[in-house]
Amino acid sequence: MMPTRLIPRLDVKGKNLIKGIHLEGLRVIGDPQAFARKYYEDGADELLYVDVVASLYGRNSLHDIVRRTAQDVFVPLTVTGGLRSVDDVREMLRAGADKVGINTAATKRPELIREVARKFGSQCMVLSIEAKRTSVGKWEAFTDNGREPTGLDVVEWAQRGVELGAGEILLTSVDHEGTREGFDTDLIAAVASVVPVPVIASGGMGQPRDIANAVRDGQASAIAMADILHYGRATLADIRAAARDANLDVRKP
C-alpha cells in the first residue's frame, strides 16, 4: 500500500481562489498561487487546481496560474475543468500540470479518456466525478459544479472510465462538499471497491480525524481538502498527525 496522499484542493474562478457549499454560493478566499505556495511549504503531497467556471466558458483559464505555480512548487499538480480534447490536455501539461482531470467532456464522449491515456499515459488521466446521492447506495454523476445531471450511475461510470484508461478517480461528493460534516464513506467505498486505481476522496472534511473514516471505511488512496485548510481550521501538520494517530501511513514532509 502506498502512503495516503494529502492534497489541498484549490477551486479557482478567474484569478481568485474561491470556496462554496455543495459547489455553489462561491466566496472569494484570496490569491490561489499564494495558497498553493503555502500548502507546498506546509508539506502537501500534491496540489489540485479546479477551474469552477470552465464549463460555462468552454475552456480552462488556469494556464497562467499553473505556469507560475510550477515555477516554485515541486509536487505534482493536477488540473481539472474545461479540458475537452487531447490538444487541451497537451497545452495544460506544457503549462506545468502533471495530471489532468476530465469530467464534462468525458461524459459526453467517453473515448476521450482512451485518447488521453494513450497519448500521455494512464497516470496522467484522472476521471473527475461529481456525485449526488439518488437513493440508498446509488449516486448519479453530475457536471457543471453539480448542476447538470448526466444520467450516469457513478459506480458504473467509474468502472467504465478505468476500462477506457483512467489511472485515477477524483470523486467529489456534491452532497457533502463544503458542509464540514465528514466524507461520504459509502460513496467512496462503493467506487474504491470496484476499481483497481487510486480514488481521491473530496467533499466534506470537517476535522482532521475525518481522514481516518475516508481511508479505513472508504478505502480512499488520497484526500482532497479545501475548507478546512483555507479557513485555517487545521493545518496539514494537524491532519498528518491525526492520520498517524489512526495508524494510517502518510508521507513524512
Tab-separated table of C-alpha atoms in Angstrom:
chain	number	residue	atom	x	y	z
A	1	MET	CA	0.000	0.000	0.000
A	2	MET	CA	1.226	3.462	-0.875
A	3	PRO	CA	1.038	6.219	1.758
A	4	THR	CA	-2.217	8.154	1.840
A	5	ARG	CA	-1.730	11.400	-0.059
A	6	LEU	CA	-2.822	14.752	1.368
A	7	ILE	CA	-3.951	17.046	-1.447
A	8	PRO	CA	-5.073	20.650	-0.937
A	9	ARG	CA	-7.846	21.473	-3.394
A	10	LEU	CA	-7.881	24.959	-4.877
A	11	ASP	CA	-11.092	25.906	-6.673
A	12	VAL	CA	-10.438	28.902	-8.897
A	13	LYS	CA	-12.757	31.405	-10.565
A	14	GLY	CA	-10.893	33.873	-12.742
A	15	LYS	CA	-7.893	34.989	-10.702
A	16	ASN	CA	-9.396	34.149	-7.315
A	17	LEU	CA	-9.330	31.163	-5.011
A	18	ILE	CA	-12.946	30.555	-4.007
A	19	LYS	CA	-14.941	28.195	-1.785
A	20	GLY	CA	-18.594	27.273	-1.692
A	21	ILE	CA	-21.043	24.781	-0.211
A	22	HIS	CA	-22.350	21.999	-2.459
A	23	LEU	CA	-20.144	23.658	-5.116
A	24	GLU	CA	-22.404	26.743	-5.032
A	25	GLY	CA	-22.514	30.106	-3.204
A	26	LEU	CA	-18.891	30.792	-4.055
A	27	ARG	CA	-16.901	33.055	-1.728
A	28	VAL	CA	-13.564	34.656	-2.587
A	29	ILE	CA	-10.711	33.393	-0.383
A	30	GLY	CA	-7.617	35.003	-1.908
A	31	ASP	CA	-4.735	34.504	-4.327
A	32	PRO	CA	-4.590	30.839	-5.420
A	33	GLN	CA	-0.875	30.962	-6.137
A	34	ALA	CA	-0.097	32.249	-2.641
A	35	PHE	CA	-2.185	29.490	-1.074
A	36	ALA	CA	-0.565	26.883	-3.318
A	37	ARG	CA	2.893	28.000	-2.241
A	38	LYS	CA	1.885	27.920	1.438
A	39	TYR	CA	0.469	24.413	1.178
A	40	TYR	CA	3.574	23.221	-0.640
A	41	GLU	CA	5.774	24.652	2.113
A	42	ASP	CA	3.496	23.014	4.703
A	43	GLY	CA	4.149	19.581	3.192
A	44	ALA	CA	1.345	18.892	0.707
A	45	ASP	CA	1.870	15.702	-1.260
A	46	GLU	CA	0.155	17.109	-4.343
A	47	LEU	CA	-1.964	20.092	-5.339
A	48	LEU	CA	-5.299	20.078	-7.135
A	49	TYR	CA	-6.476	23.057	-9.195
A	50	VAL	CA	-10.131	23.164	-10.286
A	51	ASP	CA	-11.433	25.787	-12.727
A	52	VAL	CA	-15.010	26.094	-11.474
A	53	VAL	CA	-16.311	28.203	-14.380
A	54	ALA	CA	-14.603	26.267	-17.162
A	55	SER	CA	-17.816	24.512	-18.203
A	56	LEU	CA	-19.580	27.855	-18.509
A	57	TYR	CA	-16.963	29.289	-20.874
A	58	GLY	CA	-15.971	26.028	-22.548
A	59	ARG	CA	-12.283	26.395	-21.759
A	60	ASN	CA	-9.809	26.191	-18.894
A	61	SER	CA	-8.279	29.533	-17.914
A	62	LEU	CA	-5.712	28.252	-15.413
A	63	HIS	CA	-2.698	28.144	-17.726
A	64	ASP	CA	-1.033	31.262	-16.296
A	65	ILE	CA	-1.721	30.298	-12.681
A	66	VAL	CA	-0.410	26.780	-13.273
A	67	ARG	CA	2.654	28.075	-15.108
A	68	ARG	CA	3.572	30.413	-12.261
A	69	THR	CA	2.858	27.794	-9.606
A	70	ALA	CA	5.013	25.199	-11.340
A	71	GLN	CA	7.994	27.529	-11.109
A	72	ASP	CA	8.225	27.343	-7.323
A	73	VAL	CA	6.067	24.389	-6.249
A	74	PHE	CA	7.709	20.992	-6.677
A	75	VAL	CA	4.956	18.488	-6.015
A	76	PRO	CA	2.596	17.007	-8.620
A	77	LEU	CA	-0.096	19.357	-9.935
A	78	THR	CA	-3.452	18.055	-11.119
A	79	VAL	CA	-5.632	20.456	-13.095
A	80	THR	CA	-9.287	19.928	-13.950
A	81	GLY	CA	-12.075	21.902	-15.560
A	82	GLY	CA	-12.855	22.677	-19.200
A	83	LEU	CA	-10.386	20.272	-20.803
A	84	ARG	CA	-12.144	18.898	-23.873
A	85	SER	CA	-9.519	17.486	-26.204
A	86	VAL	CA	-6.066	15.955	-26.442
A	87	ASP	CA	-4.806	19.370	-27.538
A	88	ASP	CA	-6.276	20.984	-24.397
A	89	VAL	CA	-4.501	18.403	-22.280
A	90	ARG	CA	-1.218	18.917	-24.120
A	91	GLU	CA	-1.334	22.667	-23.504
A	92	MET	CA	-2.055	22.211	-19.801
A	93	LEU	CA	0.822	19.763	-19.424
A	94	ARG	CA	3.080	22.249	-21.171
A	95	ALA	CA	1.968	24.878	-18.660
A	96	GLY	CA	3.247	22.681	-15.842
A	97	ALA	CA	0.479	20.254	-14.876
A	98	ASP	CA	1.476	16.661	-14.162
A	99	LYS	CA	-2.033	15.213	-14.412
A	100	VAL	CA	-5.368	16.383	-15.795
A	101	GLY	CA	-8.876	15.712	-14.575
A	102	ILE	CA	-11.688	15.430	-17.100
A	103	ASN	CA	-15.382	15.397	-16.248
A	104	THR	CA	-17.853	17.026	-18.660
A	105	ALA	CA	-16.069	16.162	-21.902
A	106	ALA	CA	-15.636	12.554	-20.810
A	107	THR	CA	-19.340	12.129	-20.026
A	108	LYS	CA	-20.188	13.453	-23.495
A	109	ARG	CA	-17.507	11.483	-25.346
A	110	PRO	CA	-16.007	8.702	-23.219
A	111	GLU	CA	-13.487	7.822	-25.927
A	112	LEU	CA	-11.578	10.970	-24.922
A	113	ILE	CA	-10.385	9.066	-21.833
A	114	ARG	CA	-8.760	6.439	-24.037
A	115	GLU	CA	-7.215	9.079	-26.308
A	116	VAL	CA	-5.624	10.969	-23.415
A	117	ALA	CA	-4.386	7.785	-21.751
A	118	ARG	CA	-2.813	6.511	-24.967
A	119	LYS	CA	-1.157	9.830	-25.738
A	120	PHE	CA	0.128	10.783	-22.297
A	121	GLY	CA	-0.241	7.644	-20.164
A	122	SER	CA	-2.940	6.473	-17.769
A	123	GLN	CA	-1.067	8.045	-14.857
A	124	CYS	CA	-1.883	11.443	-16.400
A	125	MET	CA	-5.588	10.762	-16.989
A	126	VAL	CA	-7.781	11.433	-13.929
A	127	LEU	CA	-11.516	10.873	-14.282
A	128	SER	CA	-13.274	13.562	-12.248
A	129	ILE	CA	-16.721	12.578	-10.977
A	130	GLU	CA	-19.171	14.871	-9.178
A	131	ALA	CA	-21.576	12.558	-7.374
A	132	LYS	CA	-25.044	13.151	-5.949
A	133	ARG	CA	-26.920	10.536	-3.971
A	134	THR	CA	-30.187	9.462	-5.632
A	135	SER	CA	-31.193	6.663	-3.251
A	136	VAL	CA	-29.650	4.297	-0.726
A	137	GLY	CA	-26.420	3.021	-2.253
A	138	LYS	CA	-26.947	4.883	-5.532
A	139	TRP	CA	-25.336	8.049	-6.907
A	140	GLU	CA	-25.611	9.910	-10.209
A	141	ALA	CA	-22.698	11.647	-11.936
A	142	PHE	CA	-23.164	15.386	-12.486
A	143	THR	CA	-21.229	18.068	-14.338
A	144	ASP	CA	-21.021	21.881	-14.181
A	145	ASN	CA	-20.369	22.077	-10.436
A	146	GLY	CA	-23.060	19.568	-9.618
A	147	ARG	CA	-25.783	21.322	-11.613
A	148	GLU	CA	-26.132	19.209	-14.748
A	149	PRO	CA	-27.265	15.569	-14.464
A	150	THR	CA	-25.736	13.021	-16.820
A	151	GLY	CA	-27.925	10.000	-16.148
A	152	LEU	CA	-24.754	8.007	-15.444
A	153	ASP	CA	-24.535	5.759	-12.405
A	154	VAL	CA	-21.378	6.810	-10.543
A	155	VAL	CA	-20.086	3.314	-9.806
A	156	GLU	CA	-20.694	2.083	-13.337
A	157	TRP	CA	-19.164	5.233	-14.809
A	158	ALA	CA	-16.049	4.887	-12.658
A	159	GLN	CA	-15.615	1.298	-13.821
A	160	ARG	CA	-16.042	2.278	-17.454
A	161	GLY	CA	-13.627	5.170	-17.097
A	162	VAL	CA	-10.926	2.873	-15.752
A	163	GLU	CA	-11.577	0.364	-18.537
A	164	LEU	CA	-11.012	3.192	-21.026
A	165	GLY	CA	-7.704	4.108	-19.414
A	166	ALA	CA	-8.251	6.436	-16.451
A	167	GLY	CA	-5.435	5.918	-13.967
A	168	GLU	CA	-7.122	7.656	-11.042
A	169	ILE	CA	-10.574	8.780	-9.898
A	170	LEU	CA	-11.245	12.189	-8.344
A	171	LEU	CA	-14.503	11.560	-6.513
A	172	THR	CA	-16.341	14.623	-5.194
A	173	SER	CA	-19.476	14.250	-3.096
A	174	VAL	CA	-21.634	17.245	-4.018
A	175	ASP	CA	-23.920	16.430	-1.075
A	176	HIS	CA	-21.076	16.687	1.440
A	177	GLU	CA	-18.911	19.322	-0.244
A	178	GLY	CA	-18.370	22.374	1.979
A	179	THR	CA	-20.618	21.071	4.766
A	180	ARG	CA	-17.844	20.117	7.234
A	181	GLU	CA	-19.886	17.001	8.046
A	182	GLY	CA	-17.278	14.452	7.008
A	183	PHE	CA	-16.815	12.364	3.887
A	184	ASP	CA	-19.463	10.213	2.214
A	185	THR	CA	-17.695	6.981	3.077
A	186	ASP	CA	-20.427	4.849	1.473
A	187	LEU	CA	-19.813	6.604	-1.842
A	188	ILE	CA	-16.038	6.286	-1.588
A	189	ALA	CA	-16.225	2.601	-0.675
A	190	ALA	CA	-18.709	1.855	-3.466
A	191	VAL	CA	-16.267	3.216	-6.053
A	192	ALA	CA	-12.976	2.107	-4.478
A	193	SER	CA	-14.222	-1.479	-4.159
A	194	VAL	CA	-14.760	-1.870	-7.909
A	195	VAL	CA	-11.813	-0.029	-9.482
A	196	PRO	CA	-8.130	-1.068	-9.367
A	197	VAL	CA	-6.851	2.522	-9.404
A	198	PRO	CA	-6.450	5.145	-6.654
A	199	VAL	CA	-9.535	7.074	-5.562
A	200	ILE	CA	-9.128	10.650	-4.322
A	201	ALA	CA	-11.925	11.458	-1.878
A	202	SER	CA	-13.179	15.050	-1.953
A	203	GLY	CA	-16.011	16.825	-0.200
A	204	GLY	CA	-16.948	17.247	3.434
A	205	MET	CA	-13.779	17.166	5.532
A	206	GLY	CA	-14.694	18.903	8.764
A	207	GLN	CA	-11.915	17.934	11.163
A	208	PRO	CA	-8.568	16.179	10.937
A	209	ARG	CA	-9.836	12.852	12.211
A	210	ASP	CA	-12.243	12.585	9.241
A	211	ILE	CA	-9.315	11.301	7.230
A	212	ALA	CA	-9.444	8.005	9.115
A	213	ASN	CA	-13.035	7.300	8.028
A	214	ALA	CA	-12.309	8.066	4.378
A	215	VAL	CA	-9.268	5.799	4.294
A	216	ARG	CA	-10.345	2.976	6.594
A	217	ASP	CA	-14.048	2.763	5.760
A	218	GLY	CA	-13.954	4.211	2.254
A	219	GLN	CA	-10.578	2.798	1.153
A	220	ALA	CA	-9.575	6.167	-0.320
A	221	SER	CA	-5.989	6.402	-1.542
A	222	ALA	CA	-5.833	10.171	-1.181
A	223	ILE	CA	-7.744	13.008	0.445
A	224	ALA	CA	-8.528	16.316	-1.252
A	225	MET	CA	-9.358	19.107	1.183
A	226	ALA	CA	-10.197	22.785	0.886
A	227	ASP	CA	-12.397	24.461	3.514
A	228	ILE	CA	-10.509	23.018	6.490
A	229	LEU	CA	-7.234	24.473	5.180
A	230	HIS	CA	-8.419	27.702	3.557
A	231	TYR	CA	-10.130	28.931	6.733
A	232	GLY	CA	-7.291	27.838	8.988
A	233	ARG	CA	-9.367	25.349	10.965
A	234	ALA	CA	-6.499	22.882	10.725
A	235	THR	CA	-3.087	22.657	9.103
A	236	LEU	CA	-1.595	19.909	7.005
A	237	ALA	CA	0.568	19.059	10.015
A	238	ASP	CA	-2.595	18.605	12.136
A	239	ILE	CA	-4.134	16.336	9.519
A	240	ARG	CA	-0.933	14.333	9.118
A	241	ALA	CA	-0.758	13.899	12.905
A	242	ALA	CA	-4.376	12.731	13.020
A	243	ALA	CA	-3.625	10.209	10.291
A	244	ARG	CA	-0.666	8.846	12.224
A	245	ASP	CA	-2.753	8.664	15.397
A	246	ALA	CA	-5.143	6.469	13.421
A	247	ASN	CA	-2.213	4.300	12.291
A	248	LEU	CA	-2.517	5.419	8.693
A	249	ASP	CA	0.583	5.511	6.521
A	250	VAL	CA	1.339	9.078	5.432
A	251	ARG	CA	4.477	10.598	3.997
A	252	LYS	CA	6.860	12.460	6.242
A	253	PRO	CA	7.021	16.084	4.999
